[in-house]
PDB file of C-alpha atoms and ligand atoms in Angstrom:
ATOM      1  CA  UNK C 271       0.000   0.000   0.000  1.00 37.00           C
ATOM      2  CA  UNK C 272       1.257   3.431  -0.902  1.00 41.00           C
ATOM      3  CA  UNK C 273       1.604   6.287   1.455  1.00 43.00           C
ATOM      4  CA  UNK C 274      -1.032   8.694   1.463  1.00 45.00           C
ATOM      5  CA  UNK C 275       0.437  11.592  -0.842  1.00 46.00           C
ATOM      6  CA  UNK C 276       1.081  15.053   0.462  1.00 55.00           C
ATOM      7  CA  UNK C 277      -2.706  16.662  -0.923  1.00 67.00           C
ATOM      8  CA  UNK C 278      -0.703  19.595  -1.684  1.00 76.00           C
ATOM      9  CA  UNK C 279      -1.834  20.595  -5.636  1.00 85.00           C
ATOM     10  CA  UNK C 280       1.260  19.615  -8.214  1.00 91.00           C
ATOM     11  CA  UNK C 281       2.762  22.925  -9.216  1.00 92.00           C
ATOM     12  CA  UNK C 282       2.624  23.300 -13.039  1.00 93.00           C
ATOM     13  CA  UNK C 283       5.768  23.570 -15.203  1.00 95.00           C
ATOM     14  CA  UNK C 284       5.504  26.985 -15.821  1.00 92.00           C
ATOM     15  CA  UNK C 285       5.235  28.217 -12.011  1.00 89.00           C
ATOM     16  CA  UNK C 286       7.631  30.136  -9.665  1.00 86.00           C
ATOM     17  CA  UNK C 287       6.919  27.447  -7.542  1.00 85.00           C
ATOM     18  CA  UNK C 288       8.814  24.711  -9.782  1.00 90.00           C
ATOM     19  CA  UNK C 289      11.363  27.052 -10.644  1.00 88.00           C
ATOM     20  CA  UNK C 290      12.444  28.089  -7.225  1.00 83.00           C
ATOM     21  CA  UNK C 291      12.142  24.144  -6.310  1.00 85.00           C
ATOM     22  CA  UNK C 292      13.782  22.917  -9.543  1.00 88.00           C
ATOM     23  CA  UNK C 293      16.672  25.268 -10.352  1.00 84.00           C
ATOM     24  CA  UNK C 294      18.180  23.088 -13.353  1.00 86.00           C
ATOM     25  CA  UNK C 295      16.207  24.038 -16.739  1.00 89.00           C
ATOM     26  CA  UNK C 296      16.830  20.748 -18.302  1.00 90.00           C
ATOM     27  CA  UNK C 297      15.372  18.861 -14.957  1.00 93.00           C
ATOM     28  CA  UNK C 298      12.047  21.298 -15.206  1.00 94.00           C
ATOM     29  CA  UNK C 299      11.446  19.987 -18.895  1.00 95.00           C
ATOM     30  CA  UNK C 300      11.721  16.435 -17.354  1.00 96.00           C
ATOM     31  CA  UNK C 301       8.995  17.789 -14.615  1.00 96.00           C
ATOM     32  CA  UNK C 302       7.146  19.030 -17.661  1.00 97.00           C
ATOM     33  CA  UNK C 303       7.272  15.992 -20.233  1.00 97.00           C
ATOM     34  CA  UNK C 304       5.875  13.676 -16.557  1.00 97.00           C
ATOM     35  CA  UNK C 305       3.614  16.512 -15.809  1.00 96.00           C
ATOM     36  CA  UNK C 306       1.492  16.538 -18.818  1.00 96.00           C
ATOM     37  CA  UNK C 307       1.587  12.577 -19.299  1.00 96.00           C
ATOM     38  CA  UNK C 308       0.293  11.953 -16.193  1.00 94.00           C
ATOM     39  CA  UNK C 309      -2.687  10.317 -17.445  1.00 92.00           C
ATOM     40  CA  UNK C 310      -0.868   8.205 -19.914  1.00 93.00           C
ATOM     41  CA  UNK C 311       2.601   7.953 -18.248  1.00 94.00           C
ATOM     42  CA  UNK C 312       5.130   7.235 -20.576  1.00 95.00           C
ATOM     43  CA  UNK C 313       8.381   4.689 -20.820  1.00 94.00           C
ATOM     44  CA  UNK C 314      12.200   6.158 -20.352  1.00 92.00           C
ATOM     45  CA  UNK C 315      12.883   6.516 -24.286  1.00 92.00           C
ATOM     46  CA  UNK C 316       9.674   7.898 -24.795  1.00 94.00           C
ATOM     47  CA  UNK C 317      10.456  10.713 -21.723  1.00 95.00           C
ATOM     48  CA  UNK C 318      13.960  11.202 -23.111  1.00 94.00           C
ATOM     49  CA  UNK C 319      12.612  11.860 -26.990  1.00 94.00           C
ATOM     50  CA  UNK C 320       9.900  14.443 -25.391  1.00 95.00           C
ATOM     51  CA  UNK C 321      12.420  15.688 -23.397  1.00 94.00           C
ATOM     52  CA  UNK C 322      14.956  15.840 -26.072  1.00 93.00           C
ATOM     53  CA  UNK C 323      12.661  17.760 -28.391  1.00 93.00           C
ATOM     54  CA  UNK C 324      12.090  20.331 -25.659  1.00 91.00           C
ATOM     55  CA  UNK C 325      15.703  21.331 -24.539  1.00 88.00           C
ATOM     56  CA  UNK C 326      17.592  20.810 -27.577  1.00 87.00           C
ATOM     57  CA  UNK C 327      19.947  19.120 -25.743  1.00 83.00           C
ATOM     58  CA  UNK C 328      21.019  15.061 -26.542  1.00 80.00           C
ATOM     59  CA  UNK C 329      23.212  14.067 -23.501  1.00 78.00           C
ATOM     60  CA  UNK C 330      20.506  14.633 -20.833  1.00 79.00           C
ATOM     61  CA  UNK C 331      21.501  12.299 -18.056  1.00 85.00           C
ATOM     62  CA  UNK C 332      17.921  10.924 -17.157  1.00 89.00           C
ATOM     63  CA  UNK C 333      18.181   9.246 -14.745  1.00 87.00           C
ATOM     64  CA  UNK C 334      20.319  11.938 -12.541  1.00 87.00           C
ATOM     65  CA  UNK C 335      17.270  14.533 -13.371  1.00 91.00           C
ATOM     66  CA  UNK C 336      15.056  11.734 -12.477  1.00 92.00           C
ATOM     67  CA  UNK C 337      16.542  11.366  -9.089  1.00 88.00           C
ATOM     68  CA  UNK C 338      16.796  15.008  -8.442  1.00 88.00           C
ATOM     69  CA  UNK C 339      13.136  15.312  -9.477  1.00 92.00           C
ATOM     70  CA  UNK C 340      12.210  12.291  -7.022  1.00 90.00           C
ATOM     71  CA  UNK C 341      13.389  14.235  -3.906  1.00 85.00           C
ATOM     72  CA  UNK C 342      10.651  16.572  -4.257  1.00 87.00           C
ATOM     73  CA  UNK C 343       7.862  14.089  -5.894  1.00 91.00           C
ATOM     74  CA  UNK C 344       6.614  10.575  -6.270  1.00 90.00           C
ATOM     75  CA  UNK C 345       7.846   9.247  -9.636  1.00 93.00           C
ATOM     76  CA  UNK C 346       7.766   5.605  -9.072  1.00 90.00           C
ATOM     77  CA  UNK C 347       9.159   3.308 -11.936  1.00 90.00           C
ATOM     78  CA  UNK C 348       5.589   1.176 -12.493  1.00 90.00           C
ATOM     79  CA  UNK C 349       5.933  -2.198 -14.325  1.00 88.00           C
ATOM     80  CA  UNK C 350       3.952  -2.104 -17.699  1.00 88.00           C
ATOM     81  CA  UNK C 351       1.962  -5.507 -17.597  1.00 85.00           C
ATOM     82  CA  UNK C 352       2.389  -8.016 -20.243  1.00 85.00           C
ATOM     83  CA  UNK C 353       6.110  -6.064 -21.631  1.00 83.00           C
ATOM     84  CA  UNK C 354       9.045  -7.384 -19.938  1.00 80.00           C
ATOM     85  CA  UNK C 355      11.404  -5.071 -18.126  1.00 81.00           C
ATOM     86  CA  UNK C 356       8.987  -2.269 -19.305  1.00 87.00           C
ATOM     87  CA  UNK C 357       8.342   0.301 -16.855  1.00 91.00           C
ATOM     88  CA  UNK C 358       6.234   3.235 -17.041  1.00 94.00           C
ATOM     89  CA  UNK C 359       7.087   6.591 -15.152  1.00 95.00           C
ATOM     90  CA  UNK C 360       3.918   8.350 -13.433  1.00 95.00           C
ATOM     91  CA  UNK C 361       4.053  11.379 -11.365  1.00 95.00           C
ATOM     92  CA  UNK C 362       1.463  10.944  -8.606  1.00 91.00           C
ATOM     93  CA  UNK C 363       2.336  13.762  -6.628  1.00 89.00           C
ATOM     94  CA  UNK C 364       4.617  15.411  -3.704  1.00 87.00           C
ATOM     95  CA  UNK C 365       7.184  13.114  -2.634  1.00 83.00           C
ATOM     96  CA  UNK C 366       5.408  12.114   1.159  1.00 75.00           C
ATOM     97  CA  UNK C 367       9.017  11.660   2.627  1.00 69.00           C
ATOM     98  CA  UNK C 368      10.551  15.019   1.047  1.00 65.00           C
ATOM     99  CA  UNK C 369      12.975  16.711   3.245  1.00 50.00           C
ATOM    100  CA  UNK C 370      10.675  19.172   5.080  1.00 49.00           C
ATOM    101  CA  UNK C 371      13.524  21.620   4.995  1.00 42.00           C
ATOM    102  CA  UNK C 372      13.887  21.754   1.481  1.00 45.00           C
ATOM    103  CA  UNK C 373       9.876  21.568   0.739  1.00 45.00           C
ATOM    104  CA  UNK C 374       8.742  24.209  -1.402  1.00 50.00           C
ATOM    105  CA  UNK C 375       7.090  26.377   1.685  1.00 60.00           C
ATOM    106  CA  UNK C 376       5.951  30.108   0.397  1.00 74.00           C
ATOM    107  CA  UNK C 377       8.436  33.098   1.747  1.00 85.00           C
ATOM    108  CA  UNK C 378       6.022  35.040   4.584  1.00 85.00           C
ATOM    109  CA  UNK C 379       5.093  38.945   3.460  1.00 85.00           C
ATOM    110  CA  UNK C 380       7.097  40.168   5.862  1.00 90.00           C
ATOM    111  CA  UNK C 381      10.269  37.642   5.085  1.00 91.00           C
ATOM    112  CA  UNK C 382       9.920  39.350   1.883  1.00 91.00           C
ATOM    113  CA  UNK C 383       9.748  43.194   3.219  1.00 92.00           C
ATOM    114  CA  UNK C 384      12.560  42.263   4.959  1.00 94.00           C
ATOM    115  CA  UNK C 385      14.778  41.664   2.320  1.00 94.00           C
ATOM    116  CA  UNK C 386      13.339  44.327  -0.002  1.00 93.00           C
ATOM    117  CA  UNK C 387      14.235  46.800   2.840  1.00 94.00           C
ATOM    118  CA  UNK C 388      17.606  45.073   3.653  1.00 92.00           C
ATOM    119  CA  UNK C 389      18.955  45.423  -0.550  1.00 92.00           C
ATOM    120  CA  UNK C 390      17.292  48.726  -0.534  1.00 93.00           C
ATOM    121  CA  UNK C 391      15.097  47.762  -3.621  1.00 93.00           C
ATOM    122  CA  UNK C 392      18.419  47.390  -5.509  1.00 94.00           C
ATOM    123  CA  UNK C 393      19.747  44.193  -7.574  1.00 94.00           C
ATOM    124  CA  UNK C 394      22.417  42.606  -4.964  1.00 90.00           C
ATOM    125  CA  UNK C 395      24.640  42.194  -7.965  1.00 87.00           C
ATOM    126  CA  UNK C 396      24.161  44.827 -10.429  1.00 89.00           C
ATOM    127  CA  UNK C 397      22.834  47.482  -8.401  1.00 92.00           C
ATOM    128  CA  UNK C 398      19.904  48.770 -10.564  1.00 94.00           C
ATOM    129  CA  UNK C 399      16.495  49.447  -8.978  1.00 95.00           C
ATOM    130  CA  UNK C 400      12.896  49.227 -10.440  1.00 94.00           C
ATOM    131  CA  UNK C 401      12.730  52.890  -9.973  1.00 93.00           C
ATOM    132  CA  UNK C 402      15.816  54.299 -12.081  1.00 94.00           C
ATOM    133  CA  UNK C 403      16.261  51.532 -14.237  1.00 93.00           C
ATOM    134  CA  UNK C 404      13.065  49.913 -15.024  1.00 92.00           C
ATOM    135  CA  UNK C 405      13.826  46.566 -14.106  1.00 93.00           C
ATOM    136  CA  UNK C 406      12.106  44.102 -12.226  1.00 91.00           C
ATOM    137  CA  UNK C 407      13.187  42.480  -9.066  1.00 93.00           C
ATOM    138  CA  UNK C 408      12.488  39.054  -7.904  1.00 91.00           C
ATOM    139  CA  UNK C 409      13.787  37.410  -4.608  1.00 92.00           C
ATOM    140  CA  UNK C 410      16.660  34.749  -5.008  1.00 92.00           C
ATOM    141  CA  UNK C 411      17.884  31.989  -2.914  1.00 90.00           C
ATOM    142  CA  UNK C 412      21.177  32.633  -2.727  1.00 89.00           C
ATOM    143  CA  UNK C 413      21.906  28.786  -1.612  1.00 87.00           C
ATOM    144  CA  UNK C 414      18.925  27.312  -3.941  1.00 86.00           C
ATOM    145  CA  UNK C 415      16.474  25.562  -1.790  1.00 82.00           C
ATOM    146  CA  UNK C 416      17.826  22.271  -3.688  1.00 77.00           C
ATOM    147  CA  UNK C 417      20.953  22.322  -2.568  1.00 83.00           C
ATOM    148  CA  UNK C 418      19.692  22.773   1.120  1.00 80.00           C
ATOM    149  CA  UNK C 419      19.007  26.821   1.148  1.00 84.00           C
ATOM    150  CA  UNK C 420      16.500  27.714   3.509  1.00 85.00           C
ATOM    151  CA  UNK C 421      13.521  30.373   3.206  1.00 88.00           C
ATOM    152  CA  UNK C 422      15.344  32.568   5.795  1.00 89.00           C
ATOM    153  CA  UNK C 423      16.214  36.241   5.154  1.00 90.00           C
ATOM    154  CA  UNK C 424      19.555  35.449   5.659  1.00 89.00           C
ATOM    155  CA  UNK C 425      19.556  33.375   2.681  1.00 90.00           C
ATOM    156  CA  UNK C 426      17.599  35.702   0.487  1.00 93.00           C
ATOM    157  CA  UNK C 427      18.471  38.103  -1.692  1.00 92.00           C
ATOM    158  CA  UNK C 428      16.961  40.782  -4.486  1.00 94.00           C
ATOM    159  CA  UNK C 429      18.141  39.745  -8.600  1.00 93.00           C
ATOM    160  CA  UNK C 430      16.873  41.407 -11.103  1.00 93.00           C
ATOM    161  CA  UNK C 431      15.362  39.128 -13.730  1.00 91.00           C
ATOM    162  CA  UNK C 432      18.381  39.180 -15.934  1.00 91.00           C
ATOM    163  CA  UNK C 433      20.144  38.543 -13.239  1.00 90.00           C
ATOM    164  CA  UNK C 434      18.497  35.762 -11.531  1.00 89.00           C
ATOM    165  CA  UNK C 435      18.028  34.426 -15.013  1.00 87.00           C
ATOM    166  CA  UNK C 436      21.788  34.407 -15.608  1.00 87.00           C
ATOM    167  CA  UNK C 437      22.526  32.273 -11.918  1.00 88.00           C
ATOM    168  CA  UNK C 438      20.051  29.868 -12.741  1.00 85.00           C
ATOM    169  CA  UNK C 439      21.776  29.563 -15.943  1.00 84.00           C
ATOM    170  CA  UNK C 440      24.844  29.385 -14.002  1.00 85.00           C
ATOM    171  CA  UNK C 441      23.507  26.696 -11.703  1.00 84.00           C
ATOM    172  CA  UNK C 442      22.037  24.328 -14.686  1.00 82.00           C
ATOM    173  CA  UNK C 443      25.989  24.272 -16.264  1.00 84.00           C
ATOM    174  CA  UNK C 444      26.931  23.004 -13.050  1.00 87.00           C
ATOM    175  CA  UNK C 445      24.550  20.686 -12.246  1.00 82.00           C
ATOM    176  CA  UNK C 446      26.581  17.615 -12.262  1.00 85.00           C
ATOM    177  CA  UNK C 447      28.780  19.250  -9.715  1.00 90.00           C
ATOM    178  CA  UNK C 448      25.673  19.630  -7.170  1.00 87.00           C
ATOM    179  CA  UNK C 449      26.981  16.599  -4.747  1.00 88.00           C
ATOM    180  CA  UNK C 450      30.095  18.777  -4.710  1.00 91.00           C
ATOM    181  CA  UNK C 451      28.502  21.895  -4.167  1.00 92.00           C
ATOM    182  CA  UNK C 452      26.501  20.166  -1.079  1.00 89.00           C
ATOM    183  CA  UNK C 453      29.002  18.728   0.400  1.00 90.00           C
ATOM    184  CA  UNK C 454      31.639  21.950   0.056  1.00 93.00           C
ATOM    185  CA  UNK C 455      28.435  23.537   2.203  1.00 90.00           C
ATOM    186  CA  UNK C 456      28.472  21.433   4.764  1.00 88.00           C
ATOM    187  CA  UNK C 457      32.442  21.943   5.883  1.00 91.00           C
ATOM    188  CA  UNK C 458      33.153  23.957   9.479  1.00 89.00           C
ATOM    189  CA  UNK C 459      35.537  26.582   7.617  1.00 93.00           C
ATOM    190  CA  UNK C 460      35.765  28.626   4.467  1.00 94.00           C
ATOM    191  CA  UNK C 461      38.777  27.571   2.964  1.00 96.00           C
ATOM    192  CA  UNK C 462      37.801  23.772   3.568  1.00 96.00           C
ATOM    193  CA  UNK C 463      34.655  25.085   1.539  1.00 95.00           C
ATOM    194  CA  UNK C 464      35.967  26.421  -1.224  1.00 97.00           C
ATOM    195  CA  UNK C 465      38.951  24.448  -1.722  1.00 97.00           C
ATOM    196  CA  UNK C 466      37.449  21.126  -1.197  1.00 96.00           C
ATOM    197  CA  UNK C 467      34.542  22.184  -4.081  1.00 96.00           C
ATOM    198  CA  UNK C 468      38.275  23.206  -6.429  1.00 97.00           C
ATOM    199  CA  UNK C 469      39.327  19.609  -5.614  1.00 96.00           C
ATOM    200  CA  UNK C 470      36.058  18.400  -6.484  1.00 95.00           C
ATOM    201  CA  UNK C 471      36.082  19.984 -10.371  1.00 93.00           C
ATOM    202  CA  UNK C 472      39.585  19.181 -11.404  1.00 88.00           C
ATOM    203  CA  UNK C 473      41.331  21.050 -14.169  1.00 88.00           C
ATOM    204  CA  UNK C 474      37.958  22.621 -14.254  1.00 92.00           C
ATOM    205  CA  UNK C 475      37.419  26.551 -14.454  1.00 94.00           C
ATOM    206  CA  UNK C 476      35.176  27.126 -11.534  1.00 95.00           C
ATOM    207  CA  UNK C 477      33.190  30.233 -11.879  1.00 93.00           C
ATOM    208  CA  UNK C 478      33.143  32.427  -9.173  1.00 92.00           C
ATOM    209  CA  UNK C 479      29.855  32.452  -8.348  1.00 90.00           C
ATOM    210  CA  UNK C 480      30.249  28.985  -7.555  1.00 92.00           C
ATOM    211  CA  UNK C 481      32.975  30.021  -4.955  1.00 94.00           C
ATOM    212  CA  UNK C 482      31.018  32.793  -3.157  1.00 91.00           C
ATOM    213  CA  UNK C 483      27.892  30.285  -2.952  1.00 89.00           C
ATOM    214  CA  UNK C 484      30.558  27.854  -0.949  1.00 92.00           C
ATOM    215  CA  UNK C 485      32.195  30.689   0.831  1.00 91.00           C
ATOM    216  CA  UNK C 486      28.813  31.437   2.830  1.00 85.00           C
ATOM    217  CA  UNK C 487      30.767  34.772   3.623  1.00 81.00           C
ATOM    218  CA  UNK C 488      28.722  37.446   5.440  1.00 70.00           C
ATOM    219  CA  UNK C 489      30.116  40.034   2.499  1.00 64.00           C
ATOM    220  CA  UNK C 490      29.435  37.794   0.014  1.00 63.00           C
ATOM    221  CA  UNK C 491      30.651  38.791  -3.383  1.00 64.00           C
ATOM    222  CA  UNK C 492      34.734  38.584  -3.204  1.00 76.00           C
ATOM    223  CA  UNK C 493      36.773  35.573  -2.810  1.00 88.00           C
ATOM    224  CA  UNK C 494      39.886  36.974  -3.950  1.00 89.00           C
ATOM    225  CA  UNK C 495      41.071  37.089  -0.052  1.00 92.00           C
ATOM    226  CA  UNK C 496      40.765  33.521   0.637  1.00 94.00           C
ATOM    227  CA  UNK C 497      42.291  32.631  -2.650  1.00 96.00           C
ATOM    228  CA  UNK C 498      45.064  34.440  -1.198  1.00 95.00           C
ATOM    229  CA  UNK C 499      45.149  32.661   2.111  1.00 95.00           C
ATOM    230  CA  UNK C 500      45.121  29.107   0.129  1.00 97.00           C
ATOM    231  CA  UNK C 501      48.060  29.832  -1.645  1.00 97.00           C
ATOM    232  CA  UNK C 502      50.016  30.762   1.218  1.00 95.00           C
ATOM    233  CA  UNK C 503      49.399  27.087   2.135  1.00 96.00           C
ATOM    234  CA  UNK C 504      50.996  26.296  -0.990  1.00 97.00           C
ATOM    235  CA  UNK C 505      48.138  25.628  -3.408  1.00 97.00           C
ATOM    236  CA  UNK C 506      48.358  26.755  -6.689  1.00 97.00           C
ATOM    237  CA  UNK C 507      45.102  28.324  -8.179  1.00 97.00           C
ATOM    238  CA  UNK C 508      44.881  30.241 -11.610  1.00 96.00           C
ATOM    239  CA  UNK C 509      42.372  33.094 -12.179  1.00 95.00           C
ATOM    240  CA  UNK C 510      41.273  34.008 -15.346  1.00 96.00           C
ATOM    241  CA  UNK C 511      38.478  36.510 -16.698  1.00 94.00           C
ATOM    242  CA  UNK C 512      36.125  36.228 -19.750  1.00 92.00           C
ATOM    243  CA  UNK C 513      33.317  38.856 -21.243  1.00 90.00           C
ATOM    244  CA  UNK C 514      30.370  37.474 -21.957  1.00 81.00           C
ATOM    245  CA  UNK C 515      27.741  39.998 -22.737  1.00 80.00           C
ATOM    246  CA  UNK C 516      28.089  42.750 -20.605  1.00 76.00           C
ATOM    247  CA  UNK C 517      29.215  40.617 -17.680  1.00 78.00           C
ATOM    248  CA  UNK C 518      33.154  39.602 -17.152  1.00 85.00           C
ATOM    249  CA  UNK C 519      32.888  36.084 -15.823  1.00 88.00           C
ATOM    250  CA  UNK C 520      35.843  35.033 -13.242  1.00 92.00           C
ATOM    251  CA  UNK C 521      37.070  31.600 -12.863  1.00 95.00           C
ATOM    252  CA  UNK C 522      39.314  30.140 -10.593  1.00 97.00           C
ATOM    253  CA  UNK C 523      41.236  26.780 -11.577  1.00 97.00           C
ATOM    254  CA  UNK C 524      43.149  24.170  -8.876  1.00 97.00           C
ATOM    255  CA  UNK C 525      46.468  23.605 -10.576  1.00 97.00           C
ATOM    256  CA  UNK C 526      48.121  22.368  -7.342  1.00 97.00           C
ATOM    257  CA  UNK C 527      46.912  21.623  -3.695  1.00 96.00           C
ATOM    258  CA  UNK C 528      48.090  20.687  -0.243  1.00 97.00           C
ATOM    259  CA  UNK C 529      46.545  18.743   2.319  1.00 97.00           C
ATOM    260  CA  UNK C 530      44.696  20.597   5.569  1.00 97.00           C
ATOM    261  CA  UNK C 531      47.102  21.476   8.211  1.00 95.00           C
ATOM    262  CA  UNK C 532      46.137  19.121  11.096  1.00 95.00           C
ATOM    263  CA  UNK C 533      44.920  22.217  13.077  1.00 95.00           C
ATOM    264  CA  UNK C 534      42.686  23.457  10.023  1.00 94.00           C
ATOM    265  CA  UNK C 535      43.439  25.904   7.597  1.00 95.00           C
ATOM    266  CA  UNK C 536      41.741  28.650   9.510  1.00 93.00           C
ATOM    267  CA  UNK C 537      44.664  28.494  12.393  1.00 95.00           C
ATOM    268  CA  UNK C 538      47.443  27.928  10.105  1.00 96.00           C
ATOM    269  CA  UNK C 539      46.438  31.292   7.988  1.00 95.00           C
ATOM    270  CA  UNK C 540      46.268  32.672  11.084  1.00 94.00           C
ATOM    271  CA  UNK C 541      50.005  31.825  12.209  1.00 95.00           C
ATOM    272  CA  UNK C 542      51.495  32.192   8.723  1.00 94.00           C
ATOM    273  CA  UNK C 543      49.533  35.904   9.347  1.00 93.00           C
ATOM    274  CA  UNK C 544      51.118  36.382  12.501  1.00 94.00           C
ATOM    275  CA  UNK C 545      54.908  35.020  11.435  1.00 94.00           C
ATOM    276  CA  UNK C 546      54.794  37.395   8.578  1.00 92.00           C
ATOM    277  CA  UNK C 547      53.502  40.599  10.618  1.00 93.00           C
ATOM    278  CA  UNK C 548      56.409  39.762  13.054  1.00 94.00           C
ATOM    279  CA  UNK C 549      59.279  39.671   9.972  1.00 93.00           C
ATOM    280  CA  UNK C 550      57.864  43.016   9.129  1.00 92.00           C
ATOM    281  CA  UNK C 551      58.596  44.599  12.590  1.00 92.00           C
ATOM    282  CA  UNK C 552      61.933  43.230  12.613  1.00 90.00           C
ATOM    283  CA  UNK C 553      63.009  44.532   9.484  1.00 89.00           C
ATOM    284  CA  UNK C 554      61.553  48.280  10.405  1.00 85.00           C
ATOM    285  CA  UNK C 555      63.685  47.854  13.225  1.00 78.00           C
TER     286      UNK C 555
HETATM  287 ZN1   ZN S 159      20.881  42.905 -11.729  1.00 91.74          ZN
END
């Protein structure tokens, strides 16, 4: 007997609601294609050709998207009768054992005030405002809900659309690095963070973006400081810039790295920090 389904409606492939749940744009086609065959669910190829047709895209990794779709909702793999090894996908509904803390739940009013009066009506990353620039703002998750961001102010932010169009862009190039990216977020300090999420993307130019998402820095927005520290512990890491548009796009690449100092990198910046300050004084003596 199946679990009784959250009764919550299904939000439809067009919504905020799947967007802000689904970041990856390839993933929400995949929610699409099972969304409007629910009466007549359809077999793997058949999904994949749907989905196919829809993105444009050939190496889709289905059953990845499937599995990121199946944290969120019940997409069970049902056994066509009378085909062998046939199985047809239908989505019944929420997932009834979703992670509460990553479930969809709507941002309060006043969450929202909050963090319209804490960016000052003003794009956190390009600065413009509805007001002088005519563009419209839209409130970001800057950890997306599914890589464990929370609804809290603290994690919320004001894009403009081009903006927050361009991140979730961002996010759906990286999506194979997401297990990374989650598991970077969960280390006790910030060079551990970043560095381990370099490690994890070898010979790989890792946008910045990626870094500050890691960094979970209270002035989010510049990592060039700890990129500093982790070469002072001897790793070698390679910046380079790129325009794209009107943007310049900064990546960072791991060309060499050390292992952690046994009492964390945090305490050996510190006395490396320290040593160095105390050369100084000697020589201005
Ligand atoms: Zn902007």
């Amino acid at each position: 007997m199946r679990q009784e389904n959250d009764s919550r409606p299904l939000p439809t492939p067009d919504s905020q609601e799947l967007r802000e749940l689904v970041t990856d744009v390839e993933t929400r086609a995949v929610y699409r294609v099972l969304y409007d065959s629910r009466e007549n669910p359809l077999e793997m190829a058949a999904i994949r050709e749907r989905v196919k047709a829809l993105s444009g895209k050939s190496n889709l990794q289905m059953d990845r998207r499937l599995r990121s779709l199946r944290t969120h909702f019940d997409v069970p793999a049902q056994r066509i009768p009378g085909k062998a090894n046939s199985f047809a996908y239908p989505l019944l509904g929420w997932n009834p054992d979703a992670d509460q803390r990553t479930a969809r739940k709507s941002i309060p009013a006043s969450t929202r005030a909050l963090v319209h009066h804490t960016y000052g009506n003003r794009c956190a990353a390009c600065g413009r405002t509805p007001k002088d620039d005519q563009v419209k703002l839209v409130i970001d998750h800057m950890v997306p809900l599914d890589l464990g961001g929370t609804n809290d102010a603290e994690n919320l932010q004001l894009l403009c659309v081009e903006d927050n169009h361009a991140k979730q862009a961002l996010f759906a190039d990286y999506q194979e690095h997401s297990a990374a990216l989650r598991e970077s977020l969960g280390l006790p300090e910030v060079h551990m963070r970043i560095g381990e999420l370099l490690k994890a993307m070898p010979g790989e130019e890792v946008p910045k973006e990626l870094i500050v998402l890691v960094a979970r820095e209270e002035n989010h927005g510049d990592p060039t400081k700890r990129m500093r520290e982790l070469r002072s512990l001897g790793w070698v890491i390679e910046n380079s810039q790129r325009k794209k548009g009107r943007r310049v796009l900064s990546f960072y690449q791991l060309k060499h790295w050390e292992p952690w100092p046994p009492e964390g990198p945090q305490a050996a910046v510190a006395a490396l920090e320290r040593a160095r300050r105390r050369a100084k004084r000697l020589r201005e003596r």
